Short mmCIF file of C-alpha atoms and ligand atoms in Angstrom, two decimals:
data_model
loop_
_atom_site.label_atom_id
_atom_site.label_comp_id
_atom_site.label_asym_id
_atom_site.label_seq_id
_atom_site.Cartn_x
_atom_site.Cartn_y
_atom_site.Cartn_z
CA MET A 24 -4.30 -10.85 18.40
CA ALA A 25 -6.27 -11.64 21.53
CA SER A 26 -10.05 -11.80 21.74
CA PRO A 27 -11.55 -9.39 24.26
CA GLY A 28 -13.46 -12.34 25.75
CA HIS A 29 -17.13 -13.07 26.21
CA ASP A 30 -17.80 -10.31 28.69
CA GLN A 31 -19.95 -7.82 26.82
CA ARG A 32 -23.25 -9.68 26.57
CA PRO A 33 -26.24 -7.92 28.05
CA VAL A 34 -27.98 -10.10 30.64
CA GLY A 35 -31.47 -11.46 29.88
CA ARG A 36 -31.56 -10.90 26.16
CA PRO A 37 -32.32 -13.45 23.44
CA GLN A 38 -29.69 -15.77 21.97
CA VAL A 39 -27.61 -13.83 19.49
CA GLY A 40 -25.64 -15.39 16.65
CA SER A 41 -23.17 -13.57 14.42
CA VAL A 42 -22.17 -14.57 10.92
CA LEU A 43 -19.17 -13.20 9.07
CA ALA A 44 -17.91 -14.22 5.66
CA LEU A 45 -14.35 -14.19 4.42
CA LYS A 46 -13.06 -14.48 0.88
CA PRO A 47 -9.90 -16.56 0.55
CA LEU A 48 -7.14 -14.14 1.56
CA THR A 49 -5.45 -14.46 -1.84
CA GLU A 50 -8.50 -12.64 -3.30
CA ALA A 51 -9.42 -10.37 -0.42
CA LYS A 52 -9.14 -6.58 -0.41
CA SER A 53 -8.44 -6.39 -4.13
CA ARG A 54 -9.16 -2.63 -4.10
CA LEU A 55 -6.08 -2.01 -1.94
CA ASP A 56 -3.03 -1.48 -4.12
CA LEU A 57 -0.51 -3.28 -1.90
CA PRO A 58 2.08 -6.03 -2.32
CA ALA A 59 0.22 -9.35 -2.05
CA PRO A 60 1.73 -10.49 1.30
CA LEU A 61 0.76 -7.19 2.97
CA ARG A 62 -2.69 -7.13 1.36
CA ARG A 63 -3.36 -10.65 2.68
CA ARG A 64 -1.99 -9.83 6.13
CA LEU A 65 -4.04 -6.64 6.36
CA ALA A 66 -7.21 -8.42 5.21
CA LEU A 67 -6.66 -11.07 7.89
CA ALA A 68 -5.87 -8.50 10.61
CA MET A 69 -8.99 -6.46 9.86
CA PHE A 70 -11.07 -9.60 9.81
CA VAL A 71 -9.62 -10.73 13.15
CA ASP A 72 -10.39 -7.37 14.79
CA THR A 73 -13.94 -7.40 13.41
CA LEU A 74 -14.53 -10.98 14.43
CA ALA A 75 -13.12 -10.42 17.93
CA ALA A 76 -15.76 -7.72 18.53
CA HIS A 77 -18.53 -10.04 17.32
CA ALA A 78 -17.21 -12.94 19.39
CA ALA A 79 -17.25 -10.74 22.50
CA VAL A 80 -20.96 -10.01 22.09
CA ALA A 81 -22.61 -12.94 20.29
CA ASP A 82 -23.48 -16.21 22.00
CA LEU A 83 -22.38 -18.06 18.87
CA THR A 84 -20.18 -16.86 16.01
CA VAL A 85 -19.76 -18.54 12.64
CA VAL A 86 -17.47 -17.71 9.72
CA VAL A 87 -18.43 -18.92 6.25
CA SER A 88 -15.30 -19.18 4.17
CA ASP A 89 -13.20 -21.21 1.78
CA GLN A 90 -9.99 -19.88 3.32
CA PRO A 91 -7.58 -22.80 3.81
CA ALA A 92 -6.53 -23.51 7.42
CA LEU A 93 -9.03 -20.96 8.74
CA ARG A 94 -9.43 -22.66 12.12
CA THR A 95 -5.68 -22.53 12.69
CA LEU A 96 -5.59 -18.85 11.73
CA LEU A 97 -8.43 -18.07 14.15
CA ARG A 98 -6.89 -20.10 16.95
CA ARG A 99 -3.58 -18.27 16.51
CA ALA A 100 -5.48 -14.98 16.52
CA GLY A 101 -6.99 -15.83 19.91
CA ILE A 102 -10.55 -16.48 18.69
CA PRO A 103 -10.73 -20.27 19.06
CA ASP A 104 -14.48 -20.58 19.82
CA THR A 105 -15.62 -19.40 16.41
CA VAL A 106 -17.17 -22.06 14.18
CA ALA A 107 -15.84 -22.13 10.61
CA ILE A 108 -17.98 -23.62 7.85
CA ARG A 109 -17.37 -23.91 4.13
CA PRO A 110 -19.75 -22.22 1.69
CA GLU A 111 -22.26 -24.62 0.12
CA THR A 112 -22.09 -22.71 -3.15
CA ASP A 113 -19.54 -20.42 -4.78
CA ASN A 114 -22.19 -17.79 -5.44
CA GLY A 115 -20.63 -15.16 -3.22
CA LEU A 116 -21.35 -13.18 -0.12
CA ASN A 117 -25.15 -13.25 0.20
CA PRO A 118 -25.49 -17.04 -0.10
CA ALA A 119 -22.64 -17.35 2.46
CA PHE A 120 -24.49 -15.09 4.91
CA ALA A 121 -27.77 -16.94 4.28
CA GLN A 122 -26.03 -20.24 5.00
CA GLY A 123 -24.60 -18.92 8.27
CA ASP A 124 -28.01 -17.49 9.20
CA HIS A 125 -29.68 -20.84 8.61
CA TRP A 126 -27.04 -22.63 10.68
CA LEU A 127 -27.29 -20.16 13.56
CA ARG A 128 -31.10 -20.35 13.68
CA GLU A 129 -30.84 -24.14 13.69
CA GLN A 130 -28.63 -23.80 16.77
CA GLY A 131 -31.38 -21.81 18.50
CA CYS A 132 -30.33 -18.20 17.86
CA ASP A 133 -33.30 -15.79 17.90
CA VAL A 134 -31.28 -12.86 16.62
CA VAL A 135 -28.78 -13.13 13.78
CA VAL A 136 -26.25 -10.42 13.00
CA ALA A 137 -24.43 -10.47 9.66
CA GLY A 138 -21.38 -8.25 9.46
CA VAL A 139 -18.78 -7.33 6.88
CA GLY A 140 -15.29 -8.43 7.86
CA ASP A 141 -13.46 -5.19 7.11
CA LEU A 142 -14.49 -3.08 10.11
CA PRO A 143 -11.28 -2.95 12.15
CA THR A 144 -12.58 -0.13 14.37
CA LEU A 145 -15.62 -2.14 15.52
CA ARG A 146 -16.07 -2.32 19.28
CA PRO A 147 -18.23 -4.73 21.26
CA ASP A 148 -20.40 -1.88 22.58
CA ASP A 149 -21.13 -0.80 18.98
CA LEU A 150 -22.58 -4.22 18.30
CA THR A 151 -24.56 -4.23 21.51
CA ALA A 152 -26.00 -0.83 20.56
CA ALA A 153 -26.95 -2.05 17.05
CA ILE A 154 -28.59 -5.18 18.45
CA THR A 155 -30.49 -3.12 21.02
CA ALA A 156 -31.70 -0.78 18.27
CA ALA A 157 -32.74 -3.73 16.10
CA LEU A 158 -34.64 -5.37 18.97
CA GLY A 159 -36.41 -2.08 19.72
CA SER A 160 -37.44 -1.52 16.14
CA ALA A 161 -38.49 -5.16 15.65
CA GLU A 162 -40.68 -4.94 18.72
CA ALA A 163 -42.23 -1.66 17.58
CA ALA A 164 -42.84 -3.05 14.07
CA SER A 165 -44.26 -6.38 15.22
CA SER A 166 -48.01 -6.81 15.03
CA ASP A 167 -48.17 -9.82 17.33
CA SER A 168 -47.84 -9.60 21.07
CA ASP A 169 -44.62 -11.61 21.29
CA ALA A 170 -42.17 -9.49 23.30
CA LEU A 171 -39.28 -10.29 20.96
CA GLY A 172 -41.04 -8.95 17.87
CA THR A 173 -39.81 -9.69 14.38
CA GLY A 174 -37.99 -7.64 11.82
CA ARG A 175 -34.76 -6.77 10.07
CA GLY A 176 -32.57 -3.74 10.56
CA PHE A 177 -29.38 -2.57 8.86
CA VAL A 178 -26.55 -0.19 9.63
CA ALA A 179 -25.38 1.76 6.58
CA ASP A 180 -21.61 2.01 6.20
CA ALA A 181 -19.67 5.28 6.48
CA SER A 182 -20.42 6.25 2.86
CA GLY A 183 -24.13 5.55 3.34
CA VAL A 184 -24.04 3.39 0.20
CA GLY A 185 -23.02 0.03 1.61
CA THR A 186 -24.00 -1.89 4.74
CA SER A 187 -21.80 -2.73 7.67
CA LEU A 188 -24.34 -4.80 9.60
CA LEU A 189 -27.68 -6.51 9.05
CA VAL A 190 -29.67 -7.78 12.03
CA ALA A 191 -32.62 -10.19 11.77
CA VAL A 192 -34.87 -10.73 14.76
CA ALA A 193 -36.82 -14.00 14.64
CA ILE A 194 -37.03 -14.04 10.84
CA PRO A 195 -34.63 -15.08 8.06
CA LEU A 196 -31.78 -12.68 7.36
CA ASP A 197 -32.50 -12.26 3.63
CA PRO A 198 -29.16 -10.49 3.00
CA ARG A 199 -28.77 -7.98 0.14
CA PHE A 200 -25.09 -7.04 0.54
CA GLN A 201 -22.77 -5.70 -2.17
CA GLY A 202 -23.19 -2.73 -4.43
CA ARG A 203 -25.75 -0.17 -3.22
CA SER A 204 -26.67 -2.47 -0.40
CA ALA A 205 -28.05 0.15 2.04
CA GLU A 206 -30.68 1.02 -0.56
CA ALA A 207 -31.28 -2.67 -1.32
CA HIS A 208 -31.74 -3.49 2.37
CA ALA A 209 -34.17 -0.60 2.83
CA ALA A 210 -36.09 -1.62 -0.31
CA SER A 211 -36.37 -5.17 1.05
CA GLY A 212 -38.12 -3.85 4.16
CA ALA A 213 -35.20 -3.66 6.60
CA ARG A 214 -35.26 -0.71 8.96
CA ALA A 215 -32.37 1.80 8.90
CA LEU A 216 -30.79 1.59 12.36
CA VAL A 217 -28.43 4.57 12.18
CA PRO A 218 -31.17 7.08 13.13
CA VAL A 219 -32.21 4.99 16.14
CA LEU A 220 -28.77 4.22 17.56
CA ASP A 221 -28.07 5.58 21.03
CA ARG A 222 -25.45 7.93 19.53
CA PRO A 223 -23.53 8.35 16.27
CA ARG A 224 -21.13 5.47 16.15
CA PRO A 225 -18.50 6.02 13.45
CA THR A 226 -16.57 2.94 14.60
CA LEU A 227 -19.60 0.80 13.66
CA ARG A 228 -19.58 2.12 10.11
CA ARG A 229 -15.97 2.65 8.99
CA ASP A 230 -15.42 -0.24 6.59
CA VAL A 231 -12.02 -0.24 4.89
CA ASP A 232 -11.77 -0.68 1.14
CA THR A 233 -9.12 1.93 0.29
CA ALA A 234 -5.99 3.53 1.75
CA THR A 235 -8.04 6.62 2.65
CA ASP A 236 -10.55 4.46 4.54
CA LEU A 237 -7.66 2.90 6.46
CA ARG A 238 -6.29 6.31 7.50
CA GLU A 239 -9.75 7.33 8.69
CA ALA A 240 -10.07 4.06 10.60
CA ALA A 241 -6.65 4.63 12.21
CA ALA A 242 -7.82 8.05 13.38
CA LEU A 243 -10.93 6.46 14.96
CA GLY A 244 -8.89 3.72 16.66
CA LEU A 245 -8.02 0.32 15.20
CA GLY A 246 -8.30 -3.05 16.86
CA PRO A 247 -4.99 -4.58 17.98
CA ALA A 248 -4.34 -6.87 15.01
CA THR A 249 -4.67 -4.07 12.45
CA ARG A 250 -2.95 -1.52 14.70
CA ALA A 251 0.14 -3.74 14.71
CA LEU A 252 0.64 -3.00 10.99
CA VAL A 253 0.31 0.77 11.30
CA ASP A 254 2.92 3.33 12.34
CA PRO A 255 1.69 4.63 15.72
CA ASP A 256 3.00 8.14 15.01
CA SER A 257 1.80 8.74 11.45
CA GLY A 258 -1.23 6.40 11.39
CA ASP A 259 0.03 5.10 8.01
CA LEU A 260 0.36 1.47 7.06
CA GLY A 261 3.99 0.32 7.17
CA ARG A 262 5.75 -0.94 4.05
CA TRP A 263 6.18 -4.62 3.30
CA GLU A 264 9.68 -6.07 2.95
CA PRO A 265 11.03 -9.61 3.02
CA VAL A 266 13.69 -9.84 5.73
CA THR A 267 16.10 -12.44 7.06
CA VAL A 268 16.71 -13.19 10.74
CA ALA A 269 20.20 -11.88 11.46
CA GLU A 270 23.16 -13.91 12.69
CA PRO A 271 23.76 -13.36 16.42
CA ARG A 272 26.60 -11.03 17.19
CA ALA A 273 29.87 -12.88 17.92
CA HIS A 274 29.69 -12.54 21.71
CA ASP A 275 26.09 -13.83 21.92
CA ASP A 276 25.58 -17.60 21.56
CA ARG A 277 22.26 -17.89 23.41
CA PRO A 278 19.35 -19.39 21.44
CA TRP A 279 17.31 -16.56 19.98
CA THR A 280 13.65 -16.32 20.82
CA ALA A 281 11.33 -13.45 20.14
CA ASP A 282 11.53 -12.52 23.83
CA ASP A 283 15.26 -12.11 23.50
CA PRO A 284 16.03 -8.44 23.04
CA GLY A 285 19.06 -9.30 20.93
CA LEU A 286 16.97 -10.25 17.89
CA ALA A 287 17.52 -8.42 14.64
CA VAL A 288 16.63 -8.79 10.97
CA ILE A 289 18.46 -7.89 7.78
CA THR A 290 16.44 -6.13 5.09
CA ALA A 291 16.79 -6.83 1.36
CA GLY A 292 18.91 -3.66 1.20
CA GLY A 293 21.33 -5.09 3.81
CA HIS A 294 20.27 -2.95 6.80
CA ARG A 295 20.28 -4.55 10.25
CA LEU A 296 17.15 -3.58 12.22
CA PRO A 297 16.22 -4.61 15.77
CA LEU A 298 13.26 -6.99 15.98
CA PRO A 299 11.22 -6.09 19.05
CA ALA A 300 9.25 -8.88 20.76
CA THR A 301 6.03 -6.97 19.99
CA ALA A 302 6.76 -7.33 16.27
CA HIS A 303 6.76 -11.09 16.44
CA PRO A 304 3.45 -12.46 17.75
CA ASP A 305 4.47 -16.11 17.40
CA GLY A 306 7.02 -15.26 20.05
CA SER A 307 7.36 -18.65 21.68
CA ARG A 308 8.81 -20.11 18.50
CA VAL A 309 12.55 -20.02 18.13
CA LEU A 310 13.78 -17.96 15.22
CA ARG A 311 16.84 -19.21 13.41
CA PRO A 312 19.47 -17.04 11.77
CA GLY A 313 18.91 -17.07 8.03
CA GLN A 314 15.15 -17.62 8.38
CA ARG A 315 13.07 -15.58 5.92
CA LEU A 316 10.19 -13.53 7.30
CA ASP A 317 7.66 -11.13 5.88
CA ALA A 318 7.93 -7.79 7.66
CA VAL A 319 6.06 -4.51 7.92
CA ILE A 320 8.49 -1.68 8.51
CA SER A 321 8.08 2.03 9.08
CA GLY A 322 11.23 4.15 8.87
CA ASP A 323 13.77 1.95 10.65
CA ARG A 324 11.21 0.37 12.93
CA VAL A 325 10.02 -3.21 12.41
CA LEU A 326 6.31 -3.12 13.26
CA ALA A 327 5.34 -6.74 12.56
CA THR A 328 6.73 -9.94 11.13
CA TRP A 329 5.24 -13.29 10.16
CA TRP A 330 5.96 -16.31 8.00
N1 LIG B 405 -17.37 -16.31 1.85
C1 LIG B 405 -17.34 -15.20 1.09
N2 LIG B 405 -17.07 -14.00 1.66
C2 LIG B 405 -17.03 -12.91 0.87
C3 LIG B 405 -17.28 -12.98 -0.52
N3 LIG B 405 -17.19 -11.73 -1.04
C4 LIG B 405 -16.90 -10.92 -0.01
N4 LIG B 405 -16.78 -11.62 1.15
C5 LIG B 405 -16.48 -11.08 2.48
O1 LIG B 405 -17.42 -10.05 2.74
C6 LIG B 405 -16.83 -8.93 3.39
C7 LIG B 405 -17.00 -7.67 2.56
O2 LIG B 405 -16.38 -7.92 1.35
P1 LIG B 405 -16.01 -6.93 0.18
O3 LIG B 405 -15.70 -5.57 0.68
O4 LIG B 405 -17.04 -7.09 -0.87
O5 LIG B 405 -14.67 -7.66 -0.33
P2 LIG B 405 -13.20 -7.53 0.19
O6 LIG B 405 -12.43 -8.76 -0.06
O7 LIG B 405 -13.21 -7.11 1.63
O8 LIG B 405 -12.60 -6.35 -0.70
P3 LIG B 405 -12.54 -6.18 -2.31
O9 LIG B 405 -11.78 -7.36 -2.86
O10 LIG B 405 -11.79 -4.91 -2.47
O11 LIG B 405 -13.94 -6.12 -2.80
C8 LIG B 405 -15.37 -9.35 3.63
O12 LIG B 405 -15.30 -9.93 4.91
C9 LIG B 405 -15.12 -10.39 2.56
O13 LIG B 405 -14.08 -11.28 2.87
C10 LIG B 405 -17.57 -14.26 -1.09
O14 LIG B 405 -17.77 -14.41 -2.29
N5 LIG B 405 -17.59 -15.33 -0.24
C1 LIG B 406 -20.24 -5.91 1.23
C2 LIG B 406 -20.35 -4.52 0.68
O1 LIG B 406 -19.27 -3.79 1.13
P1 LIG B 406 -18.32 -2.87 0.25
O2 LIG B 406 -18.67 -3.03 -1.19
O3 LIG B 406 -18.53 -1.51 0.79
O4 LIG B 406 -17.00 -3.42 0.62
C3 LIG B 406 -21.65 -3.84 1.14
O5 LIG B 406 -21.57 -2.73 1.70
O6 LIG B 406 -22.71 -4.38 0.90
#
């Protein structure tokens, strides 16, 4: 789950901060009818892919969340520079975004981007395009002569009902997410950015709430963390199974690491399946025979494991 790195920032533009919010993973993605371990893993993977795109573009990225051990999760996912702060209230998503907005503006950000965390197709150039559109419309809407302008702009999600992104230029974010949030953002004076984007950008708008959304996202191209849970041939999410690291075969007494091609797992039904190194991201850690893992499997192929 590597971050693409801070290489996508346009030169000479104002300081950009991004805020994302994350529900505790035990509660996240409740509309997906999946076994709890897979639902949590998928919610985290989609969040990681979304956050990696933001972190590649923003000067400063903050996550507002009550998720336990969030910093460790983000470090393991290859996004160590993100700041994690706890929500000041338990009033939900909009107060969390407002808190992150306040924090980012205190740090000197002129532009604040608030994004939903379930956009696993999001690419850094999508964000750059949305920010460029927001800056252009803020400048056009601004009555004073300041080159930066002021204003808010939003990107409606794929359905047109929700919002995937809200951008505030030199004014408070005033987020109106959840429910018919595209309408609510427009009614609050935010400019619709979809018509002024450089081109249609489906990967900026494909939020994932249902299995159908996930299939559509897979067809558009998922980020690496989410892709790891999906069968590359069918585009379908693998199935969750608890597995056990298999005993080495009699002739093989080397210590088993994830880089060792001899690794295998035993499913609950007693089948022995090879465990490819790509299916075990914490590869440097030694796996012990008998160890229990969560796995995502498609056919007889182990796609991903974790514990
Ligand atoms: N900190 C915080 N983040 C939230 C809250 N509600 C939603 N989010 C985050 O906001 C983004 C969009 O959330 P939703 O689509 O409403 O919720 P979800 O968990 O992704 O999915 P559902 O449970 O199916 O609604 C995700 O990144 C969520 O984790 C909240 O109350 N607090
Ligand atoms: C956060 C919310 O997303 P959804 O309800 O589509 O997940 C929204 O679009 O405002």
